[in-house]
PDB file of C-alpha atoms in Angstrom:
ATOM      1  CA  LEU A 265     -10.413  -5.822  -4.731  1.00 94.00           C
ATOM      2  CA  PRO A 266      -7.154  -4.831  -3.714  1.00 94.00           C
ATOM      3  CA  GLY A 267      -5.913  -2.547  -6.199  1.00 92.00           C
ATOM      4  CA  GLU A 268      -2.604  -3.426  -8.486  1.00 93.00           C
ATOM      5  CA  TRP A 269       0.036  -1.911  -5.907  1.00 91.00           C
ATOM      6  CA  GLU A 270      -2.241  -2.856  -2.574  1.00 91.00           C
ATOM      7  CA  TRP A 271      -1.290  -6.377  -3.957  1.00 94.00           C
ATOM      8  CA  GLU A 272       2.076  -6.608  -5.563  1.00 92.00           C
ATOM      9  CA  ALA A 273       3.528  -4.891  -1.521  1.00 91.00           C
ATOM     10  CA  ALA A 274       1.544  -7.585  -0.121  1.00 93.00           C
ATOM     11  CA  ALA A 275       2.703 -10.818  -2.545  1.00 94.00           C
ATOM     12  CA  ARG A 276       6.342  -9.104  -1.851  1.00 92.00           C
ATOM     13  CA  ALA A 277       6.304  -9.202   1.338  1.00 91.00           C
ATOM     14  CA  GLY A 278       8.539  -7.082   2.065  1.00 87.00           C
ATOM     15  CA  HIS A 279      10.616  -8.002  -1.583  1.00 86.00           C
ATOM     16  CA  PHE A 280      10.603  -4.948  -3.345  1.00 79.00           C
ATOM     17  CA  GLY A 281      14.472  -4.620  -4.333  1.00 76.00           C
ATOM     18  CA  PRO A 282      16.532  -4.143  -5.833  1.00 78.00           C
ATOM     19  CA  SER A 283      18.724  -5.828  -3.389  1.00 79.00           C
ATOM     20  CA  ASN A 284      16.044  -8.415  -2.230  1.00 84.00           C
ATOM     21  CA  ARG A 285      13.639  -8.292  -4.419  1.00 87.00           C
ATOM     22  CA  THR A 286      12.279 -12.148  -5.497  1.00 90.00           C
ATOM     23  CA  LEU A 287      10.903 -13.627  -8.412  1.00 91.00           C
ATOM     24  CA  TYR A 288       9.070 -15.970  -6.627  1.00 92.00           C
ATOM     25  CA  SER A 289       6.480 -15.983  -3.548  1.00 90.00           C
ATOM     26  CA  TRP A 290       9.004 -18.350  -1.821  1.00 92.00           C
ATOM     27  CA  GLY A 291      12.630 -17.336  -3.605  1.00 90.00           C
ATOM     28  CA  GLU A 292      14.523 -17.015  -6.763  1.00 91.00           C
ATOM     29  CA  GLU A 293      13.940 -21.171  -6.458  1.00 92.00           C
ATOM     30  CA  GLY A 294      12.884 -21.707 -10.065  1.00 90.00           C
ATOM     31  CA  THR A 295      11.715 -26.158  -9.863  1.00 93.00           C
ATOM     32  CA  THR A 296       9.569 -28.108  -9.862  1.00 92.00           C
ATOM     33  CA  GLU A 297      10.956 -30.251  -6.607  1.00 94.00           C
ATOM     34  CA  VAL A 298      10.804 -26.746  -4.910  1.00 94.00           C
ATOM     35  CA  ALA A 299       7.698 -25.054  -6.275  1.00 94.00           C
ATOM     36  CA  LYS A 300       5.354 -27.881  -5.799  1.00 94.00           C
ATOM     37  CA  THR A 301       5.676 -27.657  -1.991  1.00 94.00           C
ATOM     38  CA  LYS A 302       4.900 -24.016  -2.195  1.00 94.00           C
ATOM     39  CA  ALA A 303       2.552 -23.186  -4.951  1.00 95.00           C
ATOM     40  CA  ASN A 304      -0.115 -24.437  -7.583  1.00 96.00           C
ATOM     41  CA  LEU A 305       0.639 -24.770 -10.671  1.00 95.00           C
ATOM     42  CA  TRP A 306       0.596 -26.944 -14.078  1.00 94.00           C
ATOM     43  CA  GLY A 307       4.117 -29.150 -13.512  1.00 91.00           C
ATOM     44  CA  ASP A 308       6.921 -30.124 -15.762  1.00 92.00           C
ATOM     45  CA  GLY A 309       3.791 -31.997 -17.789  1.00 92.00           C
ATOM     46  CA  ALA A 310       3.163 -31.102 -21.166  1.00 93.00           C
ATOM     47  CA  PHE A 311       0.003 -28.421 -21.617  1.00 94.00           C
ATOM     48  CA  PRO A 312      -3.204 -29.350 -22.142  1.00 92.00           C
ATOM     49  CA  TRP A 313      -2.470 -33.314 -22.208  1.00 93.00           C
ATOM     50  CA  GLU A 314       0.379 -34.247 -19.684  1.00 93.00           C
ATOM     51  CA  ASN A 315      -1.433 -32.691 -15.870  1.00 92.00           C
ATOM     52  CA  ASN A 316       1.519 -34.835 -13.580  1.00 93.00           C
ATOM     53  CA  ALA A 317      -0.110 -33.094 -10.458  1.00 92.00           C
ATOM     54  CA  GLU A 318       3.027 -33.291  -8.632  1.00 92.00           C
ATOM     55  CA  ASP A 319       1.902 -30.525  -6.591  1.00 92.00           C
ATOM     56  CA  GLY A 320      -0.969 -32.971  -5.488  1.00 92.00           C
ATOM     57  CA  TRP A 321      -4.197 -31.071  -7.423  1.00 94.00           C
ATOM     58  CA  ARG A 322      -5.130 -31.139 -11.197  1.00 93.00           C
ATOM     59  CA  GLY A 323      -7.589 -27.941 -10.423  1.00 94.00           C
ATOM     60  CA  THR A 324      -7.971 -25.756  -7.600  1.00 95.00           C
ATOM     61  CA  SER A 325      -6.793 -26.468  -3.875  1.00 95.00           C
ATOM     62  CA  PRO A 326      -7.826 -25.507  -0.833  1.00 95.00           C
ATOM     63  CA  VAL A 327      -6.863 -22.114   1.084  1.00 92.00           C
ATOM     64  CA  ARG A 328      -4.003 -23.229   3.161  1.00 93.00           C
ATOM     65  CA  THR A 329      -3.125 -25.961   1.389  1.00 95.00           C
ATOM     66  CA  TYR A 330       0.383 -24.097   1.058  1.00 95.00           C
ATOM     67  CA  PRO A 331       2.405 -21.913   2.885  1.00 95.00           C
ATOM     68  CA  PRO A 332       2.251 -17.540   2.825  1.00 95.00           C
ATOM     69  CA  ASN A 333       4.232 -15.478   2.154  1.00 93.00           C
ATOM     70  CA  GLY A 334       6.420 -13.223   4.472  1.00 92.00           C
ATOM     71  CA  PHE A 335       3.080 -11.561   5.982  1.00 93.00           C
ATOM     72  CA  GLY A 336       1.377 -14.063   6.340  1.00 94.00           C
ATOM     73  CA  PHE A 337      -0.888 -14.329   2.536  1.00 95.00           C
ATOM     74  CA  TYR A 338      -2.120 -17.135   0.318  1.00 95.00           C
ATOM     75  CA  ASP A 339      -1.520 -18.464  -2.869  1.00 94.00           C
ATOM     76  CA  VAL A 340      -0.125 -15.098  -3.999  1.00 94.00           C
ATOM     77  CA  THR A 341       1.449 -17.183  -6.557  1.00 93.00           C
ATOM     78  CA  GLY A 342      -0.650 -19.918  -8.998  1.00 94.00           C
ATOM     79  CA  ASN A 343      -4.013 -21.683  -7.734  1.00 96.00           C
ATOM     80  CA  VAL A 344      -5.896 -18.690  -9.689  1.00 96.00           C
ATOM     81  CA  TRP A 345      -5.429 -15.423 -11.105  1.00 97.00           C
ATOM     82  CA  GLU A 346      -7.388 -12.425  -8.559  1.00 97.00           C
ATOM     83  CA  TRP A 347      -9.071  -9.579  -9.741  1.00 96.00           C
ATOM     84  CA  MET A 348      -7.589  -5.773  -9.219  1.00 96.00           C
ATOM     85  CA  ARG A 349      -9.476  -3.042  -8.361  1.00 92.00           C
ATOM     86  CA  GLY A 350      -9.750  -0.928 -11.962  1.00 87.00           C
ATOM     87  CA  GLY A 351      -8.999  -1.799 -15.932  1.00 89.00           C
ATOM     88  CA  LYS A 352     -12.305  -1.639 -17.919  1.00 89.00           C
ATOM     89  CA  HIS A 353     -15.563  -4.449 -18.789  1.00 88.00           C
ATOM     90  CA  LYS A 354     -13.352  -5.620 -21.704  1.00 92.00           C
ATOM     91  CA  ALA A 355     -10.428  -5.684 -20.052  1.00 94.00           C
ATOM     92  CA  ARG A 356     -10.243  -6.795 -15.465  1.00 95.00           C
ATOM     93  CA  ILE A 357      -7.175  -6.723 -14.655  1.00 96.00           C
ATOM     94  CA  VAL A 358      -5.281  -9.967 -12.925  1.00 96.00           C
ATOM     95  CA  ARG A 359      -2.502 -10.664 -11.301  1.00 96.00           C
ATOM     96  CA  GLY A 360      -0.493 -14.196  -9.509  1.00 95.00           C
ATOM     97  CA  GLY A 361      -0.853 -16.279 -11.783  1.00 95.00           C
ATOM     98  CA  SER A 362      -3.668 -19.321 -11.837  1.00 96.00           C
ATOM     99  CA  TYR A 363      -3.029 -23.612 -12.035  1.00 96.00           C
ATOM    100  CA  VAL A 364      -2.625 -23.901 -15.499  1.00 95.00           C
ATOM    101  CA  ASP A 365       0.488 -21.819 -15.946  1.00 96.00           C
ATOM    102  CA  SER A 366       4.156 -22.388 -15.935  1.00 94.00           C
ATOM    103  CA  LEU A 367       7.029 -21.048 -13.822  1.00 92.00           C
ATOM    104  CA  ASP A 368       9.409 -20.471 -16.820  1.00 90.00           C
ATOM    105  CA  GLY A 369       6.218 -19.138 -19.784  1.00 92.00           C
ATOM    106  CA  SER A 370       6.694 -21.773 -21.491  1.00 93.00           C
ATOM    107  CA  PHE A 371       3.592 -22.054 -21.887  1.00 94.00           C
ATOM    108  CA  ASN A 372       0.663 -20.005 -20.729  1.00 94.00           C
ATOM    109  CA  HIS A 373       2.461 -17.403 -18.102  1.00 94.00           C
ATOM    110  CA  ALA A 374       4.902 -17.401 -16.054  1.00 94.00           C
ATOM    111  CA  ALA A 375       4.077 -17.531 -12.322  1.00 92.00           C
ATOM    112  CA  THR A 376       6.040 -14.803 -10.972  1.00 93.00           C
ATOM    113  CA  LEU A 377       5.740 -11.856  -8.845  1.00 93.00           C
ATOM    114  CA  GLY A 378       5.000  -9.682 -11.798  1.00 91.00           C
ATOM    115  CA  SER A 379       2.214 -11.953 -13.564  1.00 94.00           C
ATOM    116  CA  ARG A 380      -0.409  -9.807 -15.032  1.00 95.00           C
ATOM    117  CA  SER A 381      -3.149 -10.405 -17.397  1.00 95.00           C
ATOM    118  CA  THR A 382      -6.051  -8.394 -18.727  1.00 95.00           C
ATOM    119  CA  LEU A 383      -9.218 -10.938 -18.449  1.00 95.00           C
ATOM    120  CA  HIS A 384     -13.265  -9.766 -19.914  1.00 95.00           C
ATOM    121  CA  GLY A 385     -15.413  -8.764 -16.826  1.00 92.00           C
ATOM    122  CA  THR A 386     -18.056 -11.890 -17.469  1.00 93.00           C
ATOM    123  CA  THR A 387     -15.385 -14.638 -17.637  1.00 93.00           C
ATOM    124  CA  SER A 388     -16.105 -17.988 -16.432  1.00 91.00           C
ATOM    125  CA  THR A 389     -13.820 -19.579 -16.623  1.00 92.00           C
ATOM    126  CA  GLY A 390     -12.344 -21.541 -13.390  1.00 93.00           C
ATOM    127  CA  ASN A 391      -9.055 -20.084 -12.997  1.00 95.00           C
ATOM    128  CA  VAL A 392     -10.300 -17.676 -11.624  1.00 96.00           C
ATOM    129  CA  GLY A 393     -10.850 -15.437  -7.885  1.00 95.00           C
ATOM    130  CA  PHE A 394     -10.695 -12.689  -5.429  1.00 94.00           C
ATOM    131  CA  ARG A 395      -9.904 -11.350  -2.779  1.00 94.00           C
ATOM    132  CA  CYS A 396     -10.824  -8.766   0.000  1.00 93.00           C
ATOM    133  CA  VAL A 397      -9.428  -6.347   1.292  1.00 91.00           C
ATOM    134  CA  LYS A 398     -10.131  -3.898   4.016  1.00 85.00           C
ATOM    135  CA  SER A 399      -8.491  -0.991   3.893  1.00 76.00           C
ATOM    136  CA  PRO A 400      -6.825   0.718   7.096  1.00 77.00           C
ATOM    137  CA  ARG A 401      -7.839   4.106   8.239  1.00 77.00           C
ATOM    138  CA  ARG A 402      -4.981   6.108   7.202  1.00 74.00           C
ATOM    139  CA  ARG A 403      -3.144   8.418   9.697  1.00 75.00           C
ATOM    140  CA  THR A 404      -3.902  12.152   9.636  1.00 77.00           C
ATOM    141  CA  GLU A 405      -0.226  13.246   9.299  1.00 77.00           C
ATOM    142  CA  TYR A 406       0.599  17.399  10.608  1.00 77.00           C
ATOM    143  CA  HIS A 407       3.426  19.560  10.642  1.00 74.00           C
ATOM    144  CA  TRP A 408       4.195  22.731  11.454  1.00 74.00           C
ATOM    145  CA  VAL A 409       4.166  26.881   9.871  1.00 72.00           C
ATOM    146  CA  TYR A 410       4.658  29.808  10.781  1.00 72.00           C
ATOM    147  CA  HIS A 411       1.366  31.847  12.301  1.00 68.00           C
ATOM    148  CA  ASP A 412       1.239  36.005  11.302  1.00 68.00           C
ATOM    149  CA  GLU A 413      -1.620  36.848  14.012  1.00 64.00           C
ATOM    150  CA  GLU A 414      -2.096  40.434  11.951  1.00 64.00           C
ATOM    151  CA  GLN A 415      -2.476  38.668   8.912  1.00 64.00           C
ATOM    152  CA  HIS A 416      -4.714  35.435  10.077  1.00 63.00           C
ATOM    153  CA  GLY A 417      -6.103  36.090  13.271  1.00 64.00           C
ATOM    154  CA  GLN A 418      -5.397  35.165  16.286  1.00 65.00           C
ATOM    155  CA  LEU A 419      -4.390  31.710  17.742  1.00 63.00           C
ATOM    156  CA  ALA A 420      -6.947  29.788  18.847  1.00 66.00           C
ATOM    157  CA  VAL A 421      -8.540  26.709  20.695  1.00 63.00           C
ATOM    158  CA  GLU A 422     -11.570  24.699  19.269  1.00 65.00           C
ATOM    159  CA  ASP A 423     -12.657  21.934  21.791  1.00 61.00           C
ATOM    160  CA  GLN A 424     -15.480  19.372  20.963  1.00 60.00           C
ATOM    161  CA  TYR A 425     -18.688  21.919  21.835  1.00 64.00           C
ATOM    162  CA  GLY A 426     -16.580  24.135  19.151  1.00 65.00           C
ATOM    163  CA  LYS A 427     -16.149  26.775  21.507  1.00 67.00           C
ATOM    164  CA  LYS A 428     -13.520  28.707  20.507  1.00 63.00           C
ATOM    165  CA  ASP A 429     -10.421  29.248  23.622  1.00 60.00           C
ATOM    166  CA  MET A 430      -7.358  31.504  22.875  1.00 58.00           C
ATOM    167  CA  ILE A 431      -5.591  31.489  26.196  1.00 50.00           C
ATOM    168  CA  PRO A 432      -2.377  29.032  25.952  1.00 51.00           C
ATOM    169  CA  GLN A 433      -2.098  26.120  28.812  1.00 46.00           C
ATOM    170  CA  ARG A 434       0.691  22.813  28.520  1.00 46.00           C
ATOM    171  CA  GLY A 435      -0.411  20.225  26.064  1.00 46.00           C
ATOM    172  CA  TRP A 436      -2.226  21.682  23.478  1.00 45.00           C
ATOM    173  CA  GLU A 437       0.340  21.647  20.389  1.00 48.00           C
ATOM    174  CA  ASP A 438      -0.762  23.976  18.027  1.00 48.00           C
ATOM    175  CA  GLN A 439       0.322  27.171  19.732  1.00 45.00           C
ATOM    176  CA  PHE A 440       3.367  27.638  21.049  1.00 46.00           C
ATOM    177  CA  GLU A 441       6.601  29.934  21.636  1.00 49.00           C
ATOM    178  CA  VAL A 442       9.839  29.215  19.129  1.00 47.00           C
ATOM    179  CA  ALA A 443      12.661  29.340  21.585  1.00 48.00           C
ATOM    180  CA  ASP A 444      15.252  31.619  21.807  1.00 48.00           C
ATOM    181  CA  ASP A 445      18.293  30.189  19.252  1.00 46.00           C
ATOM    182  CA  ASP A 446      15.665  29.649  17.483  1.00 46.00           C
ATOM    183  CA  GLU A 447      14.335  33.480  16.372  1.00 46.00           C
ATOM    184  CA  TYR A 448      13.644  34.223  12.750  1.00 45.00           C
ATOM    185  CA  ASP A 449      15.756  36.796  11.805  1.00 49.00           C
ATOM    186  CA  ALA A 450      13.907  38.920   9.326  1.00 45.00           C
ATOM    187  CA  GLY A 451      14.583  40.982   6.773  1.00 48.00           C
ATOM    188  CA  ASP A 452      12.533  43.919   5.141  1.00 46.00           C
ATOM    189  CA  GLU A 453      11.576  42.083   2.352  1.00 47.00           C
ATOM    190  CA  ASP A 454      10.101  39.102   4.777  1.00 47.00           C
ATOM    191  CA  GLU A 455       6.684  39.484   6.333  1.00 50.00           C
ATOM    192  CA  PHE A 456       6.800  38.203   9.308  1.00 45.00           C
ATOM    193  CA  GLU A 457       7.573  40.240  13.361  1.00 46.00           C
ATOM    194  CA  PRO A 458      11.354  41.809  13.612  1.00 49.00           C
ATOM    195  CA  VAL A 459      14.287  40.364  15.124  1.00 48.00           C
ATOM    196  CA  GLY A 460      13.621  39.946  18.133  1.00 51.00           C
ATOM    197  CA  GLU A 461      10.350  38.700  18.340  1.00 56.00           C
ATOM    198  CA  LYS A 462       8.911  35.933  19.039  1.00 61.00           C
ATOM    199  CA  ILE A 463       7.210  33.507  16.201  1.00 65.00           C
ATOM    200  CA  LYS A 464       4.043  31.782  17.259  1.00 70.00           C
ATOM    201  CA  LYS A 465       3.572  28.729  14.424  1.00 73.00           C
ATOM    202  CA  ARG A 466       0.510  26.739  14.330  1.00 70.00           C
ATOM    203  CA  LYS A 467      -0.471  22.919  13.159  1.00 73.00           C
ATOM    204  CA  VAL A 468      -2.461  22.040  10.206  1.00 73.00           C
ATOM    205  CA  VAL A 469      -2.815  19.082   7.875  1.00 75.00           C
ATOM    206  CA  LYS A 470      -0.709  17.478   5.948  1.00 75.00           C
ATOM    207  CA  PRO A 471      -2.106  16.872   1.782  1.00 74.00           C
ATOM    208  CA  ARG A 472      -1.566  13.799   0.858  1.00 69.00           C
ATOM    209  CA  THR A 473       0.586  13.480  -1.649  1.00 66.00           C
ATOM    210  CA  ARG A 474      -1.591  10.534  -3.452  1.00 59.00           C
TER     211      ARG A 474
END
């Protein structure tokens, strides 16, 4: 299941704001005439007695009945609530609204991109569903740090067989010497090499912030 921030990013399809943030997945038009072509919602009839099926459906609709958003995701608004990852057993998080919700929130929930609710984990109501996601492999990020060979030892590159080679060769990115214009002017309080000597750098994995 997606987390809330993952679902929000997919549902808004790049419209995060503040200049391009929209109320609905199709934009700002909050009329039934527009919404009936974009999502499966209740419509203008009085809930729960008048389901006029302006959008062509009195209950759930098949996937791809309505056009996708800018990222190609279907039914991010309306049709069925979508389970999110997290929450507690008695208060599982759902997002997106369903076919019994209204555009303006005059009854049930307002079917906007920010619609959110919680349900018991054992509910069997017919207006709740789920969407499976697959997280992409995270790209490993690196950054450069100064390397003091007297303190940390000589730089080395380890190959696929576990052999460490201390001899610099072309193409190795985790060992190089700083150009003349980047020489570090070390003072008395500095732990690096004296002025005039070139300081080596090594590439290390950048820690993730979340």
